Short mmCIF file of C-alpha atoms and ligand atoms in Angstrom, two decimals:
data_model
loop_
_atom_site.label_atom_id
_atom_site.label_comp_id
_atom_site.label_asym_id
_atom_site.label_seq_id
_atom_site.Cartn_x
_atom_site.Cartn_y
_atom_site.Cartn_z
CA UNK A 1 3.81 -9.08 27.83
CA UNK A 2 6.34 -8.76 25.21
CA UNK A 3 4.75 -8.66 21.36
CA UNK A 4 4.95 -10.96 18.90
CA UNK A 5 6.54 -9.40 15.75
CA UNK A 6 4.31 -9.59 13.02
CA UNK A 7 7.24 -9.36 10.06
CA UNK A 8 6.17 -8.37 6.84
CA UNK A 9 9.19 -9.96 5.31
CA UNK A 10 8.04 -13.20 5.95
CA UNK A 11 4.51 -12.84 4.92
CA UNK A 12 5.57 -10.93 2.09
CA UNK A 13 7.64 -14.11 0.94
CA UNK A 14 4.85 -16.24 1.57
CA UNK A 15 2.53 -14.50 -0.73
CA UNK A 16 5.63 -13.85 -3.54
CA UNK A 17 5.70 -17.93 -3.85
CA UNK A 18 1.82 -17.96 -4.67
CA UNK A 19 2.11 -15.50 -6.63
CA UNK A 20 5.13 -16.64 -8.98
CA UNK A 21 3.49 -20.37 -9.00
CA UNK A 22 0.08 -18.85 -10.50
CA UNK A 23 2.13 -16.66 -12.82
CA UNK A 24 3.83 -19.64 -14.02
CA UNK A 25 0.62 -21.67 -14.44
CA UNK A 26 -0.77 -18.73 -16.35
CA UNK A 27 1.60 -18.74 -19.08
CA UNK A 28 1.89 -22.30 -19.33
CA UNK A 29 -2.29 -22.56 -19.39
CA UNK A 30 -2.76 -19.11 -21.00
CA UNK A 31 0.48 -18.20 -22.40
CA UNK A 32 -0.80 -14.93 -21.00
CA UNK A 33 2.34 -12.81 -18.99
CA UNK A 34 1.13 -9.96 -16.88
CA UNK A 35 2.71 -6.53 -17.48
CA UNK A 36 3.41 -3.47 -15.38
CA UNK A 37 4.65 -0.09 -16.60
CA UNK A 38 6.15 1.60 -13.81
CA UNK A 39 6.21 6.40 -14.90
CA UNK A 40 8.59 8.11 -12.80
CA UNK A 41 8.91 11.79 -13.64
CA UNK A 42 11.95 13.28 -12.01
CA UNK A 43 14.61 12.36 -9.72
CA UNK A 44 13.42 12.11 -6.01
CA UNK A 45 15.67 9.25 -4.57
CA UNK A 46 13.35 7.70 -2.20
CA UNK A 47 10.74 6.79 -5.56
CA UNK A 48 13.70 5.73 -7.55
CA UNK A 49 14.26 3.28 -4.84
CA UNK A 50 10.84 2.53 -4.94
CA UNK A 51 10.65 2.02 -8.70
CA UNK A 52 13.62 -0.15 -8.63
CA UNK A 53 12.16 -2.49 -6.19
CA UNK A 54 8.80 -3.07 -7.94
CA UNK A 55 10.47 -3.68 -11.23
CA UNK A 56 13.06 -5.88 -9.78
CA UNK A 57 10.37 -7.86 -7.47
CA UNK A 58 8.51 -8.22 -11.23
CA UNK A 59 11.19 -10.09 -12.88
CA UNK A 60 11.31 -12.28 -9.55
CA UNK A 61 7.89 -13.44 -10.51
CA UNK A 62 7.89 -13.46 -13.78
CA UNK A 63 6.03 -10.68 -14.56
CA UNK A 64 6.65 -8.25 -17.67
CA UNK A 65 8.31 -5.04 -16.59
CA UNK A 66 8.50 -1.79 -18.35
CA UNK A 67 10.17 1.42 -17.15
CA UNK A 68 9.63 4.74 -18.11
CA UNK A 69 11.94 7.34 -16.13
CA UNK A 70 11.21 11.02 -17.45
CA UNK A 71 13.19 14.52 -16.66
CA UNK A 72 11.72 16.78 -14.03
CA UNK A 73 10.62 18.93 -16.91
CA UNK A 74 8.14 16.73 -18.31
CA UNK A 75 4.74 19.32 -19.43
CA UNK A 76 1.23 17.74 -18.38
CA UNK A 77 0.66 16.65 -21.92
CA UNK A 78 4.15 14.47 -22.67
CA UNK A 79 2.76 12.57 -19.56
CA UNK A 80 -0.57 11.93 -20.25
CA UNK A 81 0.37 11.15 -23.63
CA UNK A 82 2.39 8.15 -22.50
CA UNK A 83 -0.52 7.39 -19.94
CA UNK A 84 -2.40 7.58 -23.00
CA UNK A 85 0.01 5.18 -24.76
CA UNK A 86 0.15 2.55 -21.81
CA UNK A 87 -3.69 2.39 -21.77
CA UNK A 88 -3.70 1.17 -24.75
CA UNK A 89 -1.11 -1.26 -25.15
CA UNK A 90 -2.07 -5.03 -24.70
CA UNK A 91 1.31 -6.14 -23.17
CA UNK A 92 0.62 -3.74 -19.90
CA UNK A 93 -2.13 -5.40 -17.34
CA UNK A 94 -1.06 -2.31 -15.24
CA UNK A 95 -0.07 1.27 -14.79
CA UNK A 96 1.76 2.97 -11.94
CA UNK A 97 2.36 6.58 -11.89
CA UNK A 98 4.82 6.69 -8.91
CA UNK A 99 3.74 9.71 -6.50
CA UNK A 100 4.63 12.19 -5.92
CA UNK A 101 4.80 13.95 -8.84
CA UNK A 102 6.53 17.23 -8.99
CA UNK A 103 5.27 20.52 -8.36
CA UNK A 104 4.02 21.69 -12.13
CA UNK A 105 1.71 18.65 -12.67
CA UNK A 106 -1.36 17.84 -12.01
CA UNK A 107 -1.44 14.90 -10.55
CA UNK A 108 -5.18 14.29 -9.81
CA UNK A 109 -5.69 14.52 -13.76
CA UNK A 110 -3.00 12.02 -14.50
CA UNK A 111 -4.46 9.21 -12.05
CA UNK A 112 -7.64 9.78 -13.42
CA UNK A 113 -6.44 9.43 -17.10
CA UNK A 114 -5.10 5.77 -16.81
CA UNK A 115 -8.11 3.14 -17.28
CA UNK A 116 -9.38 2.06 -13.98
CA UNK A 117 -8.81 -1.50 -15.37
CA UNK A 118 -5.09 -0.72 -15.19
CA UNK A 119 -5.51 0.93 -11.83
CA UNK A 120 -3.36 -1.74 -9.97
CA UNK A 121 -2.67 1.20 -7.52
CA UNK A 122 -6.11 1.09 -6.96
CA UNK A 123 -6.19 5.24 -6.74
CA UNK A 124 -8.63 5.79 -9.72
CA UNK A 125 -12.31 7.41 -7.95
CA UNK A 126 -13.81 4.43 -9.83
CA UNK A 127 -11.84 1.81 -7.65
CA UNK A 128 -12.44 3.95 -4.46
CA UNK A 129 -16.10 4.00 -5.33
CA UNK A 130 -16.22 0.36 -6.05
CA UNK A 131 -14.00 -0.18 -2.60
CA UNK A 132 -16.51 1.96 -1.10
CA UNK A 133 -19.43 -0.63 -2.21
CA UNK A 134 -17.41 -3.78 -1.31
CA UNK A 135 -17.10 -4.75 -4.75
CA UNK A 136 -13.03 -3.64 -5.48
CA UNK A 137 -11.71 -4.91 -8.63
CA UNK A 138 -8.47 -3.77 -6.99
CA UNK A 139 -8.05 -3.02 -3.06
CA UNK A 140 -4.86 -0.31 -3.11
CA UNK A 141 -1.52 -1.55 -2.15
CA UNK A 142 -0.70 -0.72 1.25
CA UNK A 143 -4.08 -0.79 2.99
CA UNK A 144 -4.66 -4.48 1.08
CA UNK A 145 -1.24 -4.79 2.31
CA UNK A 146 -2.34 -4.06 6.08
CA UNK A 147 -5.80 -6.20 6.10
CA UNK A 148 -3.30 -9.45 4.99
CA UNK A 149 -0.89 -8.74 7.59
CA UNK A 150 -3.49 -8.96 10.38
CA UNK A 151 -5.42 -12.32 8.90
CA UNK A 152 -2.05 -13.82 8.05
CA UNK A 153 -1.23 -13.37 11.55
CA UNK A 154 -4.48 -14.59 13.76
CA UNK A 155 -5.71 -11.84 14.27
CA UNK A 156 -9.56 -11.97 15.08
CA UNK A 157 -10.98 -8.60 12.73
CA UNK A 158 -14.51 -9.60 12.95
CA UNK A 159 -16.35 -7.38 15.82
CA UNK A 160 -13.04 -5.52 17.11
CA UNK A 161 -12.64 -2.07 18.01
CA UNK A 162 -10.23 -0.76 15.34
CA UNK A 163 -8.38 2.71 15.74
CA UNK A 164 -7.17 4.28 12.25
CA UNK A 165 -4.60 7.33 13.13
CA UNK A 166 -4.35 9.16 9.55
CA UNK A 167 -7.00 9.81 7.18
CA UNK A 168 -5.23 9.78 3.76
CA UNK A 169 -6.51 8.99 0.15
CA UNK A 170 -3.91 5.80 -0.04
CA UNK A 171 -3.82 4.48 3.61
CA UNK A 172 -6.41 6.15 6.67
CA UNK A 173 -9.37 6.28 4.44
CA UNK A 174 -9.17 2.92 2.29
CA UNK A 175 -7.76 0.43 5.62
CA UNK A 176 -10.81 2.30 7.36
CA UNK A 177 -13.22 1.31 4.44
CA UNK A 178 -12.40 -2.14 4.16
CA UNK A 179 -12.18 -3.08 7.40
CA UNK A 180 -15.39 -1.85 8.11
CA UNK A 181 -17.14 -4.41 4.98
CA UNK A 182 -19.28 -7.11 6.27
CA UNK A 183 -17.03 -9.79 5.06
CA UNK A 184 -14.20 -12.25 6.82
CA UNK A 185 -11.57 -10.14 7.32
CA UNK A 186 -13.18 -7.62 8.21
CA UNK A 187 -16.59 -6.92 9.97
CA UNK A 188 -14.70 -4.38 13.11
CA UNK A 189 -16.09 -1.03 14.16
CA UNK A 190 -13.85 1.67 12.81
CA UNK A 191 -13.06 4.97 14.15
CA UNK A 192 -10.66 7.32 12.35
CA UNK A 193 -8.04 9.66 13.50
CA UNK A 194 -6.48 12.57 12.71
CA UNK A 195 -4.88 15.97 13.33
CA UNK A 196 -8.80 17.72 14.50
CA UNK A 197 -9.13 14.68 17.15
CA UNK A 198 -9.56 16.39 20.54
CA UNK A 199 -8.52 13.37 22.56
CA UNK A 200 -6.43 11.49 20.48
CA UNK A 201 -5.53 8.88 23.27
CA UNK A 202 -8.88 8.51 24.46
CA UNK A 203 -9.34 6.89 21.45
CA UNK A 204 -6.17 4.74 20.83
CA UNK A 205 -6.73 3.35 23.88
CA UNK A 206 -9.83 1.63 23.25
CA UNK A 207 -8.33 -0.14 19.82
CA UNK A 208 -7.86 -3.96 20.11
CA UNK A 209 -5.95 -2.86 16.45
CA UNK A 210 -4.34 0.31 15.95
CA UNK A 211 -3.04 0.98 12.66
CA UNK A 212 -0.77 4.41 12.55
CA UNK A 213 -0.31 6.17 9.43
CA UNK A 214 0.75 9.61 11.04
CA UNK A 215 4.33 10.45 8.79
CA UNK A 216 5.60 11.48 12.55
CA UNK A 217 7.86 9.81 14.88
CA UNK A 218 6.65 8.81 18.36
CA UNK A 219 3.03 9.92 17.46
CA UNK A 220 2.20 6.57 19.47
CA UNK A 221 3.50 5.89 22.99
CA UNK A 222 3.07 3.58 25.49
CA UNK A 223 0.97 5.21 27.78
CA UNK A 224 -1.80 5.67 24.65
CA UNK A 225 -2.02 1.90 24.17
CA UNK A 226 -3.80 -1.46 26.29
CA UNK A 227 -2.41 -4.33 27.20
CA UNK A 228 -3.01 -6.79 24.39
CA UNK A 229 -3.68 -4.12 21.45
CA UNK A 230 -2.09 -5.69 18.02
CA UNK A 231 -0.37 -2.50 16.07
CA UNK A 232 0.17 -2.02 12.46
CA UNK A 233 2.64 0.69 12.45
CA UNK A 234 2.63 2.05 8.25
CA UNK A 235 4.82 5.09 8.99
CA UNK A 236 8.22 5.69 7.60
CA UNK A 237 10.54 8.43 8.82
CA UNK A 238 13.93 9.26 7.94
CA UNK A 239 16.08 10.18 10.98
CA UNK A 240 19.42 10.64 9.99
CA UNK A 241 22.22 8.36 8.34
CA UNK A 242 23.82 5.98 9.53
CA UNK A 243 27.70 5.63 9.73
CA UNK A 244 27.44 3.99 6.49
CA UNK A 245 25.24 6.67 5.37
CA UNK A 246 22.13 4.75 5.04
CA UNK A 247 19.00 6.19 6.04
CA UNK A 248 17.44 5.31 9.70
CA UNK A 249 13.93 4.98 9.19
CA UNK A 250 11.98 4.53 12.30
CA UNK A 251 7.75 4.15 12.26
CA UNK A 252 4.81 6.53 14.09
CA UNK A 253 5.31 4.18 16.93
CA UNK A 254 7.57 4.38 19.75
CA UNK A 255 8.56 0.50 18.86
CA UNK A 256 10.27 -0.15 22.32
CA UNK A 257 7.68 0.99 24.75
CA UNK A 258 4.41 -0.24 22.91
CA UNK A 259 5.66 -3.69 22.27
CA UNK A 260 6.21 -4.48 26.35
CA UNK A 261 2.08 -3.81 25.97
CA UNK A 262 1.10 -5.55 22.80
CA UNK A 263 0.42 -8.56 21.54
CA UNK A 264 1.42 -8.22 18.25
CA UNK A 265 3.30 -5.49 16.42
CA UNK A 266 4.80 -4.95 12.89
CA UNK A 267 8.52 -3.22 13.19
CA UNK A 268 9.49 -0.63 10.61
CA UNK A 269 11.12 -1.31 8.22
CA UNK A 270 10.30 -5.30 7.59
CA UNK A 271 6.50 -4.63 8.27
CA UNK A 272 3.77 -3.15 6.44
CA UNK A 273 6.57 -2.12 3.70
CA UNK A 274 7.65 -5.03 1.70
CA UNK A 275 3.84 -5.93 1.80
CA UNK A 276 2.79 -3.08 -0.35
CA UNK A 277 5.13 -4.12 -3.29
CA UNK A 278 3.34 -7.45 -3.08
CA UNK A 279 -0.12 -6.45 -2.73
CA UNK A 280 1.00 -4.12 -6.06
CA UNK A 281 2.08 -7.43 -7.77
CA UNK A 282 -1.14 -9.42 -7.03
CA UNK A 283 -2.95 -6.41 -8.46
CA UNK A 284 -1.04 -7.16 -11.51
CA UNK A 285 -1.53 -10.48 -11.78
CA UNK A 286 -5.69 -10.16 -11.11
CA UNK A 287 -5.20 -7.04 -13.87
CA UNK A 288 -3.94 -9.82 -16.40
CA UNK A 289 -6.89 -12.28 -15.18
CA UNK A 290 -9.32 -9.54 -15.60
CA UNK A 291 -8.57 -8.28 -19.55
CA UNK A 292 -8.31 -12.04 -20.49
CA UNK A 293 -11.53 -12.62 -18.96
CA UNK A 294 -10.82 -15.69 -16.41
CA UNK A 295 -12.26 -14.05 -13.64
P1 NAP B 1 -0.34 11.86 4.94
O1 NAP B 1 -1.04 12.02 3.64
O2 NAP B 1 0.68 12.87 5.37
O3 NAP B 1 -1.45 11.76 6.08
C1 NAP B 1 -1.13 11.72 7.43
C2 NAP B 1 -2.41 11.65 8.22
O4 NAP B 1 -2.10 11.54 9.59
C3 NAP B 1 -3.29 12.89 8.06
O5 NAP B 1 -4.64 12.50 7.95
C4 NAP B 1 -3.04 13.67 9.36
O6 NAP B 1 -4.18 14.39 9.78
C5 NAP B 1 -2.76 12.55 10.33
N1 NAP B 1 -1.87 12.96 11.42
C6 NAP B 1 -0.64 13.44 11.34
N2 NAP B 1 -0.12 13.68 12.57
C7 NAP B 1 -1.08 13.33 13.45
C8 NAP B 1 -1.17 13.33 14.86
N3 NAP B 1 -0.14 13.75 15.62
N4 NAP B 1 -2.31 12.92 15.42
C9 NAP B 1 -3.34 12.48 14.67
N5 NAP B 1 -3.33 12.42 13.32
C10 NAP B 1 -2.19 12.86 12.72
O7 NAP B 1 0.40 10.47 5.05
P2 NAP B 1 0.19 9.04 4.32
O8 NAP B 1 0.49 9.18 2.88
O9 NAP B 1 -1.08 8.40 4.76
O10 NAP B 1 1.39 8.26 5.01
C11 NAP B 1 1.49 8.12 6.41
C12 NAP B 1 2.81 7.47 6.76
O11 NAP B 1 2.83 6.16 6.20
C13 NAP B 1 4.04 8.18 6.19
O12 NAP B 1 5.12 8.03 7.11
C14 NAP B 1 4.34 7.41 4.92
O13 NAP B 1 5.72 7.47 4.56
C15 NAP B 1 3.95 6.02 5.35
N6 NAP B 1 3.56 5.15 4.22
C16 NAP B 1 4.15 3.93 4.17
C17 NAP B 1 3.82 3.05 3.17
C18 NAP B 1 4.46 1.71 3.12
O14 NAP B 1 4.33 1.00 2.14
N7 NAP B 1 5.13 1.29 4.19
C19 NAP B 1 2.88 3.41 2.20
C20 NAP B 1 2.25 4.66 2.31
C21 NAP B 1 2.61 5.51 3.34
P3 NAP B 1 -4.83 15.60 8.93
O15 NAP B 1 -5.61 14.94 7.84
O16 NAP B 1 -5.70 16.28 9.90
O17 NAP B 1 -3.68 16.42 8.42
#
């Protein structure tokens, strides 16, 4: 069997038209523009590149962008004074602290200083809770991401054995949670994976959908899948430069040999990546919807 590539570029696109057509029907309805402020403290490359593509993917869809880029020595208090700021000004539907922050702060206290309502990360312990429930005002980015990825592409959620490797805050934990609701696109049996699993393969082996959110390269190989699974692969690891000097980034998932077994994989990059940035952009939109009161 050789996989069908589930490409997050293409369902990313998809859901960027929907988006920018309800964006334009809300101003023209509502003359009502959503608005995301985008705080990036410091100078880590890899979140510059990831601030940069959020704010330019806003102006693609017509959504108001604002950019605050602060020195490495910002204190505790200059930042959550802006967060301060940003929660209360009406222009911004949405505010995202990019992670991670450096060393000095405390970042816990800064995510839970911006108004859940302008949680469009969806990180706030009041959106957890409330994904927790099944009642999310906003599902966070990636795992949302994930769960459109797999109804997008056919895949039958409801009753399926789904493995989770990774337990973080912002992927293993929230994909776990919501595809456990009793709702469509969702309703599987979830078991979660991490470093204190005994038999790590015993497990992945059962999954009709593995998702992998390890951070390590190869974490998943062949011989630890079934024929037929359908693999979300959310890792990204930097491997070197290429010639150009461009980073190689390869997923948790040894690509080559686990796509001769399943029926549907997501590559890295082009998968679960340009879906996030999306999934961050409906939150915006719904963050708009929600202070105006239309839904
Ligand atoms: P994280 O906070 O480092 O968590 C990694 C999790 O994987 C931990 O729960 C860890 O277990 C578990 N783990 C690590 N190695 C393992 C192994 N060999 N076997 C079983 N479990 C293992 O990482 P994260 O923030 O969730 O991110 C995971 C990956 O996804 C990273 O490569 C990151 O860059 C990528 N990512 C991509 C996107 C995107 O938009 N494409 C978004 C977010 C993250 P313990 O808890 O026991 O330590």
């Amino acid at each position: 069997m050789t996989a069908q590539i589930i490409s997050g570029t293409e369902v990313a696109k998809e859901i960027r038209e929907e988006l920018k057509q309800e964006i334009a029907e809300l101003k023209a309805k509502h003359n009502l523009v959503p608005g995301l402020a985008t705080v990036l403290v410091g100078e880590d490359p890899a979140s510059q590149v990831y601030v940069g593509q959020k704010e330019k993917t806003c102006i693609a869809l017509g959504i108001y962008s604002e950019r605050h880029d602060l020195p490495v020595k910002t204190t505790q208090q200059e930042l959550m004074a802006l967060v301060d700021k940003l929660n209360k000004d009406a222009r911004i539907h949405g505010i995202l602290v990019q992670l991670p922050l450096p060393k000095h702060i405390n970042e816990t206290e800064v995510l839970y200083n911006i108004n859940p309502k302008k949680d469009v990360d969806g990180f706030h312990p009041v959106n957890l809770g409330k994904l927790m429930i099944g009642e999310p005002d906003y599902i966070p980015c990636t795992p949302h991401g994930i769960q459109e990825l797999l109804v997008r592409s056919g895949t039958k959620i409801d009753g399926a054995e789904v493995v989770v490797v990774g337990r973080s805050n912002i992927v293993g934990k929230p994909i776990a949670n919501i595809l456990l609701q009793k709702k469509p696109g969702a309703n599987a049996t979830v078991t979660i994976c991490h470093t204190g699993t005994r038999d790590l393969a015993f497990h992945t082996r059962r999954a009709d959908i593995l998702i992998v959110a390890a951070g390590k390269p190869k974490a998943i190989t062949a011989d630890m899948v079934k024929e037929g699974v359908v693999v979300i692969d959310v890792g990204v690891n930097r491997i070197g430069k290429s010639e150009s000097g461009k980073d190689i980034l390869v997923g948790d998932v040894d690509f080559e040999g686990v796509k001769e077994k399943a029926k549907a994989i997501t590559p890295v990059p082009g998968g679960v990546g340009p879906m996030t940035i999306t999934m961050l952009m409906l939150n915006t939109l719904r963050a708009a919807k929600l202070a105006a009161g239309l839904i």
